Amino acid sequence: MQNLPDIALLLKNRAAEVERALSDALLPFSDEAAIARLQEAMGYALTGGGKRMRPFLVLETAALFGAEDRAMEAAIALEMIHAYSLVHDDLPAMDDAETRRGKPSVHKQYDEAIAILTGDALLTESFFVLTSYEGALCRELCRELSRAAGTHGMVGGQMMDLYPEGETEEHIIALQDRKTGALIECAAAMGALVGGASDEETAALRTYAKKLGLAFQIADDLLDVTQTAEEIGKPAGRDEEMGKATFVGLLGEDGARARLRQVNDEARAALGQVERDTSVLEALLDWQAGRTS
Amino acid sequence: MQNLPDIALLLKNRAAEVERALSDALLPFSDEAAIARLQEAMGYALTGGGKRMRPFLVLETAALFGAEDRAMEAAIALEMIHAYSLVHDDLPAMDDAETRRGKPSVHKQYDEAIAILTGDALLTESFFVLTSYEGALCRELCRELSRAAGTHGMVGGQMMDLYPEGETEEHIIALQDRKTGALIECAAAMGALVGGASDEETAALRTYAKKLGLAFQIADDLLDVTQTAEEIGKPAGRDEEMGKATFVGLLGEDGARARLRQVNDEARAALGQVERDTSVLEALLDWQAGRTS
């Protein structure tokens, strides 16, 4: 755990860089007042804080190959997808969440129509951002991102979450692999693509990220039952209230903690196959297991 | 007007090809019931009929350069964007339309959450479809489509429509250029890209499509006041009821008809600059001016 302070600082610094790049990507503001208002809402959705773990993972994976300077567009494209999914997820017809990270959600701050269009615009602009890469790389990144975010990835996971079919651990993992795991795996895959990683390195980094994503979800489930709303920045006990299948509900608190350790060990083992300086990605595992929000 | 029967048949044949390609693009169906249900809803949104004018224009523009065989992916990617926009537009928080082309809209046939996710999935898959092209072309097509559909294109136009700032003709044109014109211009631009058109040819084809899109909107406004609900397949007189600015409201019926003829002439003049066999694109103008639904 000796790396924990470092990773918190690294995350904070990267988050500041990412937020600057996200704000810049919205410019210039339109002369049309209605469009400028849409851009304002996009900015609100993009700059509400958060750990920026997905762009961090894109940047730090690319950094294994000395390519972090070329990875920011991939990082913000992915964060735009994440942000759009939160805006749509919070809508009354979906999770009906009035706050997000302690602030009014987009449809409360603006209105439902603006929230729908804000999500649509962020999703669309995400692919525009990727066209800053040259042809072959742009194509690979678009393919990776559209797969991770689409029907068989994140959106599919959201459908599974809304229309649950079972409460087995297998089913929760299948759901979480798509709903949150797909974008986190995508982060590592995009960093590897920008960095020009070998197939073996890419496969190992995907496994690492997939396990990290699962660990992240288990830790989130644990936080939902052990922390207060103020500590986690959103209503606590919400999962149980919504009747959602969680790792804690299925395995109990101790069982979930044991599973979290196991998944973390599997992630660490995958990193062992990458012959690069993976100390930051290792430290990210420790930080994530110990986080309190 | 002698070409009118031909274009109706060409449209019908192309629409059948496009619908087959759209259905194929959704396969295979997922083993997960919730995801298969999402795919079913995507199919419902994609195969509800319609004239398929946008994919027609992609295919026929590519055909000017003998490239229609390579244009189907671009055509269906664009139609997926159009379909997603209709699904989200029909939502209660937006236009609150219970029917679309005489059938229940997606949120009535399924529910609001599924409609939101169906739109999100169609938008995302659209960019996946474009990755079937080689790198440089994929990049150009992604750039074209994301621009036309995004903040300063279609979504921006929807914002202008929801939060009107003025009722001048200039404002309606600025709105329609984005809301419907951008995707129609994009159709011609994508066909030109696939066909490898010169910059001059592309510019002329863009102008043609922009004018065609404007003519289409004026004709739609005229149909809204002159046809019955049964004839146009959606509630009639809806624009006025919603308090939306229309060309008919602004110019009167006769004025709108005169403007339609003028815009059609401008489109024809643009085609005159393309030294290819543009007879199909010319016939499309006559057909559009004379359509009754």
Coordinates of C-alpha atoms in Angstrom, one line a residue:
Chain A
M1 CA 0.0 0.0 0.0
Q2 CA 3.1 2.3 0.0
N3 CA 2.1 3.7 -3.4
L4 CA -1.3 4.9 -2.3
P5 CA -0.5 8.6 -1.8
D6 CA 1.3 8.7 -5.2
I7 CA -1.6 7.3 -7.1
A8 CA -4.0 9.8 -5.5
L9 CA -1.8 12.6 -6.6
L10 CA -1.3 11.2 -10.1
L11 CA -5.1 10.8 -10.5
K12 CA -5.6 14.3 -9.4
N13 CA -3.1 15.7 -11.8
R14 CA -4.3 13.6 -14.7
A15 CA -7.9 14.6 -13.9
A16 CA -7.0 18.3 -14.1
E17 CA -5.4 17.7 -17.6
V18 CA -8.4 15.7 -18.7
E19 CA -10.8 18.4 -17.6
R20 CA -8.9 21.0 -19.5
A21 CA -9.0 18.9 -22.6
L22 CA -12.7 18.2 -22.2
S23 CA -13.5 21.9 -21.9
D24 CA -11.4 22.7 -24.9
A25 CA -13.1 20.0 -27.0
L26 CA -16.5 21.9 -26.5
L27 CA -15.1 25.1 -28.0
P28 CA -16.0 27.3 -29.8
F29 CA -19.4 28.1 -28.4
S30 CA -22.1 28.6 -31.0
D31 CA -23.6 32.0 -32.0
E32 CA -27.0 30.3 -31.8
A33 CA -28.2 30.7 -28.2
A34 CA -30.0 27.2 -28.1
I35 CA -26.8 25.5 -29.3
A36 CA -24.6 27.4 -26.9
R37 CA -27.0 26.2 -24.1
L38 CA -26.6 22.6 -25.3
Q39 CA -22.8 23.1 -25.1
E40 CA -23.2 24.6 -21.6
A41 CA -25.1 21.5 -20.6
M42 CA -22.5 19.2 -22.2
G43 CA -19.8 21.1 -20.1
Y44 CA -21.9 20.7 -17.0
A45 CA -22.1 16.9 -17.6
L46 CA -18.4 16.7 -18.4
T47 CA -16.9 18.8 -15.6
G48 CA -18.9 17.6 -12.6
G49 CA -15.8 16.0 -11.1
G50 CA -15.3 12.3 -10.7
K51 CA -12.1 10.3 -10.5
R52 CA -11.6 10.2 -14.3
M53 CA -10.4 6.6 -13.9
R54 CA -11.2 5.7 -17.5
P55 CA -9.1 8.5 -19.1
F56 CA -6.4 7.9 -16.4
L57 CA -6.2 4.3 -17.6
V58 CA -6.0 5.2 -21.3
L59 CA -3.2 7.7 -20.5
E60 CA -1.3 5.4 -18.2
T61 CA -1.6 2.4 -20.5
A62 CA -0.3 4.5 -23.4
A63 CA 2.5 5.7 -21.0
L64 CA 3.8 2.1 -20.7
F65 CA 4.9 2.6 -24.4
G66 CA 6.0 6.2 -24.0
A67 CA 2.8 7.3 -25.9
E68 CA 0.9 9.3 -23.3
D69 CA 1.3 12.6 -25.3
R70 CA -0.7 11.1 -28.2
A71 CA -3.4 9.5 -26.0
M72 CA -5.4 12.5 -24.7
E73 CA -8.0 12.5 -27.6
A74 CA -8.7 8.8 -27.0
A75 CA -8.9 9.5 -23.2
I76 CA -11.5 12.3 -23.6
A77 CA -13.5 10.4 -26.3
L78 CA -13.9 7.6 -23.8
E79 CA -14.8 10.0 -21.0
M80 CA -17.4 11.6 -23.2
I81 CA -19.0 8.2 -23.6
H82 CA -18.9 7.6 -19.9
A83 CA -20.4 11.1 -19.2
Y84 CA -23.3 10.6 -21.8
S85 CA -24.2 7.2 -20.2
L86 CA -24.5 8.9 -16.8
V87 CA -26.7 11.7 -18.1
H88 CA -29.1 9.2 -19.8
D89 CA -28.9 6.7 -16.8
D90 CA -30.0 9.5 -14.4
L91 CA -33.2 10.2 -16.5
P92 CA -36.6 9.6 -14.8
A93 CA -37.4 6.7 -17.1
M94 CA -34.0 5.0 -16.2
D95 CA -32.5 5.3 -12.7
D96 CA -34.4 8.5 -11.8
A97 CA -31.5 10.1 -10.0
E98 CA -31.9 13.7 -8.9
T99 CA -28.2 14.2 -8.0
R100 CA -24.9 13.1 -9.4
R101 CA -21.7 13.6 -7.4
G102 CA -23.6 15.9 -5.0
K103 CA -24.9 18.2 -7.8
P104 CA -28.3 18.2 -9.6
S105 CA -28.3 15.7 -12.4
V106 CA -28.5 17.2 -15.9
H107 CA -32.3 16.8 -16.3
K108 CA -32.8 18.6 -12.9
Q109 CA -30.3 21.4 -13.6
Y110 CA -31.7 21.8 -17.2
D111 CA -34.7 19.7 -18.3
E112 CA -35.3 16.2 -19.6
A113 CA -35.2 17.2 -23.3
I114 CA -31.9 18.9 -22.8
A115 CA -30.5 15.9 -20.9
I116 CA -31.5 13.5 -23.8
L117 CA -29.9 15.8 -26.4
T118 CA -26.8 16.4 -24.2
G119 CA -26.2 12.6 -24.0
D120 CA -26.8 12.3 -27.7
A121 CA -24.4 15.1 -28.5
L122 CA -21.6 13.8 -26.2
L123 CA -21.9 10.3 -27.7
T124 CA -21.7 11.8 -31.3
E125 CA -18.8 14.1 -30.5
S126 CA -16.9 11.3 -28.9
F127 CA -16.4 9.8 -32.4
F128 CA -15.6 13.2 -33.9
V129 CA -12.7 13.5 -31.4
L130 CA -11.3 10.1 -32.5
T131 CA -11.0 11.4 -36.1
S132 CA -8.0 13.5 -35.0
Y133 CA -6.0 10.3 -35.3
E134 CA -4.7 9.1 -38.7
G135 CA -6.8 6.7 -40.7
A136 CA -5.8 3.2 -39.5
L137 CA -5.6 4.1 -35.8
C138 CA -8.8 6.1 -36.0
R139 CA -10.5 3.1 -37.4
E140 CA -9.2 0.7 -34.7
L141 CA -10.2 3.2 -31.9
C142 CA -13.7 3.7 -33.4
R143 CA -14.1 0.0 -33.6
E144 CA -12.9 -0.6 -30.0
L145 CA -15.1 2.2 -28.6
S146 CA -18.3 1.5 -30.5
R147 CA -18.0 -2.2 -29.5
A148 CA -17.5 -1.4 -25.8
A149 CA -20.2 1.2 -25.7
G150 CA -22.8 -0.5 -27.9
T151 CA -25.4 -3.2 -28.0
H152 CA -23.2 -6.0 -26.7
G153 CA -21.2 -3.7 -24.4
M154 CA -22.3 -0.9 -22.1
V155 CA -25.8 -0.3 -23.5
G156 CA -26.5 -4.0 -23.4
G157 CA -25.4 -4.1 -19.8
Q158 CA -27.8 -1.3 -19.0
M159 CA -30.6 -3.3 -20.6
M160 CA -29.7 -6.3 -18.4
D161 CA -29.7 -4.1 -15.4
L162 CA -33.1 -2.7 -16.1
Y163 CA -34.7 -6.0 -17.0
P164 CA -33.0 -8.5 -14.7
E165 CA -33.1 -12.2 -15.6
G166 CA -31.5 -13.8 -12.6
E167 CA -29.7 -13.2 -9.4
T168 CA -26.8 -15.6 -9.7
E169 CA -23.2 -14.4 -9.4
E170 CA -22.7 -15.5 -13.0
H171 CA -25.4 -13.2 -14.1
I172 CA -24.2 -10.2 -12.1
I173 CA -20.7 -10.7 -13.6
A174 CA -22.1 -11.0 -17.1
L175 CA -24.1 -7.8 -16.5
Q176 CA -21.2 -5.9 -14.9
D177 CA -18.7 -7.0 -17.5
R178 CA -20.9 -5.2 -20.0
K179 CA -22.3 -2.3 -18.0
T180 CA -19.0 -1.0 -16.4
G181 CA -16.3 -3.5 -17.4
A182 CA -16.5 -3.0 -21.1
L183 CA -15.5 0.7 -21.0
I184 CA -12.7 0.0 -18.5
E185 CA -11.4 -2.8 -20.7
C186 CA -11.8 -0.4 -23.6
A187 CA -9.6 2.2 -21.8
A188 CA -6.7 -0.2 -21.6
A189 CA -7.3 -1.4 -25.2
M190 CA -7.3 2.2 -26.5
G191 CA -4.1 3.1 -24.6
A192 CA -2.5 -0.1 -26.0
L193 CA -3.6 0.8 -29.6
V194 CA -2.2 4.4 -29.3
G195 CA 1.0 2.9 -27.8
G196 CA 1.4 0.3 -30.5
A197 CA 1.4 -2.6 -28.0
S198 CA 1.9 -6.2 -29.2
D199 CA -1.1 -8.6 -29.3
E200 CA 0.2 -10.4 -26.2
E201 CA 0.7 -7.1 -24.3
T202 CA -2.8 -5.9 -25.4
A203 CA -4.4 -9.2 -24.3
A204 CA -2.7 -9.0 -20.8
L205 CA -3.7 -5.4 -20.4
R206 CA -7.3 -6.2 -21.4
T207 CA -7.4 -8.9 -18.7
Y208 CA -5.9 -6.5 -16.1
A209 CA -8.5 -3.9 -16.9
K210 CA -11.4 -6.3 -17.0
K211 CA -10.5 -7.5 -13.5
L212 CA -9.9 -3.9 -12.3
G213 CA -13.4 -3.1 -13.6
L214 CA -14.9 -6.0 -11.7
A215 CA -13.0 -5.0 -8.5
F216 CA -14.3 -1.5 -9.0
Q217 CA -17.9 -2.7 -9.1
I218 CA -17.5 -4.9 -6.0
A219 CA -15.9 -2.0 -4.1
D220 CA -18.8 0.2 -5.3
D221 CA -21.3 -2.3 -4.0
L222 CA -19.4 -2.4 -0.6
L223 CA -19.4 1.4 -0.4
D224 CA -23.1 1.5 -1.1
V225 CA -23.8 -0.4 2.1
T226 CA -21.0 0.8 4.4
Q227 CA -20.7 4.5 3.7
T228 CA -23.1 7.5 4.2
A229 CA -24.5 9.5 1.4
E230 CA -22.2 12.4 2.2
E231 CA -19.1 10.2 2.0
I232 CA -19.9 8.7 -1.4
G233 CA -21.6 11.8 -2.9
K234 CA -24.8 10.0 -3.8
P235 CA -27.7 8.5 -1.9
A236 CA -26.5 5.4 0.1
G237 CA -28.3 2.1 0.2
R238 CA -29.7 2.9 -3.2
D239 CA -28.9 -0.4 -4.8
E240 CA -31.0 -2.4 -2.2
E241 CA -33.8 0.1 -2.5
M242 CA -33.9 -0.3 -6.3
G243 CA -33.9 -4.1 -5.9
K244 CA -30.7 -4.4 -7.9
A245 CA -28.6 -7.5 -7.7
T246 CA -25.3 -6.7 -6.1
F247 CA -22.2 -8.6 -5.1
V248 CA -22.8 -7.7 -1.4
G249 CA -26.5 -8.9 -1.6
L250 CA -25.3 -12.2 -3.1
L251 CA -22.1 -12.9 -1.3
G252 CA -22.5 -10.9 1.9
E253 CA -20.1 -8.2 3.0
D254 CA -17.3 -10.6 4.0
G255 CA -17.8 -12.7 0.9
A256 CA -17.6 -9.6 -1.3
R257 CA -14.4 -8.5 0.4
A258 CA -12.8 -11.9 -0.2
R259 CA -13.9 -11.8 -3.9
L260 CA -12.5 -8.3 -4.2
R261 CA -9.1 -9.5 -3.0
Q262 CA -9.2 -12.5 -5.4
V263 CA -10.1 -10.3 -8.4
N264 CA -7.3 -7.9 -7.5
D265 CA -4.8 -10.7 -7.3
E266 CA -5.9 -11.9 -10.8
A267 CA -5.4 -8.3 -12.1
R268 CA -1.9 -8.2 -10.7
A269 CA -1.1 -11.5 -12.2
A270 CA -2.1 -10.3 -15.7
L271 CA 0.2 -7.2 -15.3
G272 CA 3.0 -9.6 -14.5
Q273 CA 2.9 -10.7 -18.2
V274 CA 3.6 -7.2 -19.5
E275 CA 7.4 -6.5 -19.6
R276 CA 7.1 -2.8 -19.0
D277 CA 7.2 -0.6 -15.9
T278 CA 3.6 -1.3 -14.7
S279 CA 4.1 0.3 -11.2
V280 CA 1.4 2.9 -11.8
L281 CA -1.2 0.3 -12.9
E282 CA -0.3 -1.9 -9.9
A283 CA -0.7 1.0 -7.6
L284 CA -4.1 1.8 -9.1
L285 CA -5.2 -1.7 -7.9
D286 CA -4.2 -0.9 -4.3
W287 CA -5.8 2.6 -4.5
Q288 CA -9.0 1.2 -5.8
A289 CA -9.3 -1.5 -3.1
G290 CA -8.8 1.1 -0.4
R291 CA -10.9 4.0 -1.7
T292 CA -13.7 5.4 0.4
S293 CA -15.7 7.2 -2.3
Chain B
M1 CA -42.2 15.2 -64.5
Q2 CA -41.7 12.3 -66.9
N3 CA -39.2 10.6 -64.6
L4 CA -41.7 10.4 -61.6
P5 CA -42.7 6.7 -62.0
D6 CA -39.1 5.6 -62.4
I7 CA -37.9 7.3 -59.2
A8 CA -40.7 5.8 -57.2
L9 CA -39.7 2.3 -58.4
L10 CA -35.9 3.1 -57.8
L11 CA -36.7 4.3 -54.3
K12 CA -38.8 1.2 -53.6
N13 CA -36.0 -1.2 -54.8
R14 CA -33.3 0.6 -52.9
A15 CA -35.4 0.7 -49.8
A16 CA -35.8 -3.1 -49.9
E17 CA -32.0 -3.5 -50.3
V18 CA -31.4 -1.0 -47.4
E19 CA -33.9 -2.8 -45.1
R20 CA -32.2 -6.1 -45.7
A21 CA -28.8 -4.6 -44.9
L22 CA -30.2 -3.0 -41.8
S23 CA -31.6 -6.2 -40.6
D24 CA -28.4 -8.1 -41.3
A25 CA -26.4 -5.4 -39.3
L26 CA -28.3 -6.3 -36.1
L27 CA -27.3 -10.0 -36.3
P28 CA -26.5 -12.2 -34.4
F29 CA -29.1 -11.8 -31.7
S30 CA -27.6 -12.1 -28.2
D31 CA -28.1 -15.1 -25.9
E32 CA -28.9 -12.6 -23.1
A33 CA -32.7 -12.1 -23.3
A34 CA -32.5 -8.4 -22.3
I35 CA -30.0 -7.7 -25.0
A36 CA -32.0 -9.6 -27.6
R37 CA -35.0 -7.5 -26.6
L38 CA -32.9 -4.4 -27.2
Q39 CA -32.0 -5.7 -30.6
E40 CA -35.6 -6.4 -31.3
A41 CA -36.5 -2.8 -30.5
M42 CA -33.6 -1.6 -32.7
G43 CA -35.1 -3.7 -35.5
Y44 CA -38.5 -2.2 -34.8
A45 CA -37.1 1.3 -35.0
L46 CA -35.2 0.5 -38.2
T47 CA -37.7 -1.4 -40.2
G48 CA -40.9 0.7 -39.8
G49 CA -40.9 1.8 -43.4
G50 CA -40.2 5.3 -44.6
K51 CA -38.9 6.4 -47.9
R52 CA -35.2 5.7 -47.1
M53 CA -34.3 9.0 -48.9
R54 CA -31.0 9.4 -47.0
P55 CA -29.5 6.0 -47.9
F56 CA -31.0 6.4 -51.4
L57 CA -29.0 9.6 -51.8
V58 CA -25.8 7.9 -50.4
L59 CA -26.2 5.1 -52.9
E60 CA -27.2 7.2 -55.9
T61 CA -24.4 9.7 -55.3
A62 CA -21.8 6.9 -55.1
A63 CA -23.4 5.5 -58.3
L64 CA -22.4 8.7 -60.2
F65 CA -18.9 7.3 -59.7
G66 CA -19.7 3.7 -60.2
A67 CA -19.2 3.0 -56.5
E68 CA -22.7 2.0 -55.3
D69 CA -21.5 -1.5 -54.5
R70 CA -19.2 -0.1 -51.8
A71 CA -21.7 2.5 -50.4
M72 CA -24.2 0.3 -48.5
E73 CA -22.4 0.5 -45.2
A74 CA -22.3 4.3 -45.4
A75 CA -25.9 4.3 -46.4
I76 CA -27.1 2.1 -43.4
A77 CA -24.8 4.0 -40.9
L78 CA -26.6 7.2 -41.9
E79 CA -30.0 5.6 -41.7
M80 CA -29.2 4.3 -38.2
I81 CA -28.5 7.9 -37.2
H82 CA -31.8 9.1 -38.7
A83 CA -33.7 6.2 -37.0
Y84 CA -32.1 7.0 -33.6
S85 CA -33.0 10.6 -33.9
L86 CA -36.7 9.7 -34.6
V87 CA -36.8 7.4 -31.6
H88 CA -35.4 10.0 -29.2
D89 CA -37.5 12.8 -30.9
D90 CA -40.7 10.9 -30.2
L91 CA -40.1 10.6 -26.4
P92 CA -42.5 12.3 -24.1
A93 CA -39.9 14.9 -23.0
M94 CA -39.3 15.8 -26.7
D95 CA -42.1 15.8 -29.3
D96 CA -44.3 13.3 -27.3
A97 CA -45.4 11.4 -30.4
E98 CA -47.4 8.2 -29.8
T99 CA -47.2 7.0 -33.4
R100 CA -44.6 7.1 -36.1
R101 CA -45.5 6.1 -39.7
G102 CA -48.9 4.8 -38.4
K103 CA -47.3 2.4 -35.9
P104 CA -46.7 2.9 -32.1
S105 CA -43.5 4.8 -31.5
V106 CA -40.7 2.8 -29.8
H107 CA -41.5 4.1 -26.3
K108 CA -45.2 3.1 -26.7
Q109 CA -44.4 -0.3 -28.2
Y110 CA -41.8 -1.0 -25.6
D111 CA -41.2 1.6 -22.8
E112 CA -39.3 4.9 -22.3
A113 CA -36.1 3.3 -20.9
I114 CA -35.9 0.9 -23.9
A115 CA -36.5 3.8 -26.3
I116 CA -33.7 5.8 -24.8
L117 CA -31.3 2.8 -25.0
T118 CA -32.5 1.9 -28.5
G119 CA -31.5 5.3 -29.7
D120 CA -28.2 5.2 -27.9
A121 CA -27.4 1.7 -29.3
L122 CA -28.3 2.7 -32.9
L123 CA -26.2 5.9 -32.7
T124 CA -23.2 3.8 -31.4
E125 CA -23.6 1.0 -33.9
S126 CA -23.7 3.5 -36.7
F127 CA -20.0 4.3 -36.1
F128 CA -19.2 0.6 -35.8
V129 CA -20.7 0.0 -39.2
L130 CA -18.3 2.7 -40.7
T131 CA -15.3 0.7 -39.4
S132 CA -15.9 -1.8 -42.2
Y133 CA -14.1 0.8 -44.5
E134 CA -10.3 1.0 -44.7
G135 CA -8.6 3.5 -42.4
A136 CA -8.5 6.8 -44.3
L137 CA -12.0 6.5 -45.8
C138 CA -13.4 5.3 -42.4
R139 CA -11.9 8.4 -40.8
E140 CA -13.4 10.8 -43.4
L141 CA -16.8 9.1 -43.1
C142 CA -16.8 9.2 -39.3
R143 CA -15.8 12.9 -39.4
E144 CA -18.6 13.7 -41.9
L145 CA -21.2 11.8 -40.0
S146 CA -20.3 13.0 -36.5
R147 CA -20.3 16.6 -37.7
A148 CA -23.6 16.3 -39.4
A149 CA -25.3 14.5 -36.5
G150 CA -23.6 16.3 -33.6
T151 CA -23.7 19.6 -31.6
H152 CA -23.5 21.9 -34.6
G153 CA -25.6 19.6 -36.9
M154 CA -28.7 17.6 -36.2
V155 CA -28.7 17.6 -32.4
G156 CA -28.0 21.4 -32.4
G157 CA -31.0 21.8 -34.8
Q158 CA -33.2 19.8 -32.4
M159 CA -32.2 22.2 -29.6
M160 CA -33.1 25.2 -31.8
D161 CA -36.4 23.6 -32.5
L162 CA -37.2 23.0 -28.8
Y163 CA -36.1 26.4 -27.6
P164 CA -37.0 28.8 -30.4
E165 CA -35.4 32.2 -30.6
G166 CA -37.2 33.8 -33.5
E167 CA -39.7 33.4 -36.2
T168 CA -37.9 34.9 -39.1
E169 CA -37.3 32.9 -42.3
E170 CA -33.6 33.2 -41.7
H171 CA -34.0 31.5 -38.4
I172 CA -36.2 28.7 -39.7
I173 CA -33.6 28.1 -42.5
A174 CA -30.8 28.1 -39.9
L175 CA -32.8 25.6 -37.9
Q176 CA -33.8 23.3 -40.7
D177 CA -30.3 23.4 -42.2
R178 CA -29.2 21.7 -39.0
K179 CA -32.1 19.6 -38.0
T180 CA -32.8 17.9 -41.3
G181 CA -30.5 19.5 -43.9
A182 CA -27.2 18.4 -42.2
L183 CA -28.0 14.6 -42.6
I184 CA -29.2 15.0 -46.2
E185 CA -26.1 17.0 -47.1
C186 CA -24.1 14.3 -45.3
A187 CA -25.7 11.6 -47.5
A188 CA -24.4 13.2 -50.6
A189 CA -21.0 13.9 -49.0
M190 CA -20.6 10.3 -47.9
G191 CA -21.6 9.0 -51.3
A192 CA -19.0 11.4 -52.9
L193 CA -16.3 10.2 -50.4
V194 CA -17.0 6.5 -51.2
G195 CA -17.0 7.4 -54.9
G196 CA -13.8 9.3 -54.7
A197 CA -15.3 12.5 -56.1
S198 CA -13.2 15.6 -56.7
D199 CA -13.5 18.6 -54.4
E200 CA -15.5 20.5 -57.0
E201 CA -17.9 17.6 -57.6
T202 CA -18.3 17.2 -53.8
A203 CA -19.0 20.9 -53.3
A204 CA -21.7 20.9 -56.0
L205 CA -23.3 17.7 -54.7
R206 CA -23.4 19.2 -51.2
T207 CA -25.2 22.2 -52.5
Y208 CA -27.6 20.0 -54.4
A209 CA -28.4 18.0 -51.2
K210 CA -28.6 21.0 -49.0
K211 CA -31.3 22.5 -51.3
L212 CA -33.0 19.1 -51.6
G213 CA -33.2 19.0 -47.8
L214 CA -34.7 22.4 -47.6
A215 CA -37.2 21.6 -50.4
F216 CA -38.1 18.4 -48.5
Q217 CA -38.8 20.5 -45.3
I218 CA -40.9 23.0 -47.2
A219 CA -42.9 20.2 -48.8
D220 CA -43.3 18.5 -45.4
D221 CA -44.7 21.8 -43.9
L222 CA -47.1 22.0 -46.9
L223 CA -48.2 18.4 -46.4
D224 CA -48.8 19.1 -42.7
V225 CA -51.5 21.7 -43.5
T226 CA -52.9 20.2 -46.7
Q227 CA -53.1 16.4 -46.1
T228 CA -55.1 14.3 -43.7
A229 CA -53.5 12.2 -40.9
E230 CA -54.2 9.0 -42.9
E231 CA -52.5 10.3 -46.0
I232 CA -49.3 11.4 -44.3
G233 CA -49.2 8.6 -41.7
K234 CA -48.9 10.9 -38.7
P235 CA -51.2 13.4 -37.0
A236 CA -52.0 16.4 -39.3
G237 CA -51.8 20.0 -38.3
R238 CA -49.3 19.0 -35.6
D239 CA -46.8 21.7 -36.3
E240 CA -49.3 24.5 -35.7
E241 CA -50.6 22.7 -32.6
M242 CA -47.0 22.5 -31.2
G243 CA -46.5 26.2 -32.0
K244 CA -43.5 25.4 -34.3
A245 CA -42.3 27.9 -36.8
T246 CA -42.9 26.6 -40.3
F247 CA -42.4 27.9 -43.8
V248 CA -46.2 27.8 -44.4
G249 CA -46.8 29.7 -41.2
L250 CA -44.3 32.3 -42.3
L251 CA -44.8 32.6 -46.1
G252 CA -48.4 31.3 -46.4
E253 CA -49.3 28.3 -48.6
D254 CA -48.7 30.1 -51.9
G255 CA -45.5 31.7 -50.7
A256 CA -44.2 28.3 -49.5
R257 CA -45.0 26.7 -52.9
A258 CA -43.1 29.5 -54.7
R259 CA -40.1 29.1 -52.4
L260 CA -40.2 25.3 -53.0
R261 CA -39.9 25.9 -56.7
Q262 CA -37.1 28.3 -56.3
V263 CA -35.1 26.0 -54.0
N264 CA -35.7 23.1 -56.5
D265 CA -34.3 25.3 -59.3
E266 CA -31.2 26.0 -57.2
A267 CA -30.7 22.3 -56.6
R268 CA -31.0 21.6 -60.3
A269 CA -28.4 24.3 -61.1
A270 CA -25.9 22.8 -58.6
L271 CA -26.3 19.4 -60.4
G272 CA -25.5 21.1 -63.7
Q273 CA -21.9 21.5 -62.4
V274 CA -21.4 17.8 -62.1
E275 CA -20.3 16.2 -65.3
R276 CA -21.8 12.8 -64.7
D277 CA -25.1 11.2 -65.5
T278 CA -27.2 13.0 -62.8
S279 CA -30.6 12.0 -64.2
V280 CA -31.6 10.0 -61.0
L281 CA -30.7 12.9 -58.7
E282 CA -32.6 15.3 -61.0
A283 CA -35.6 13.0 -61.0
L284 CA -35.5 12.9 -57.2
L285 CA -36.1 16.6 -57.1
D286 CA -39.3 16.2 -59.3
W287 CA -40.5 13.3 -57.2
Q288 CA -39.9 15.2 -53.9
A289 CA -41.8 18.3 -55.1
G290 CA -44.8 16.1 -56.1
R291 CA -44.9 13.7 -53.2
T292 CA -48.1 13.3 -51.2
S293 CA -46.7 11.6 -48.0

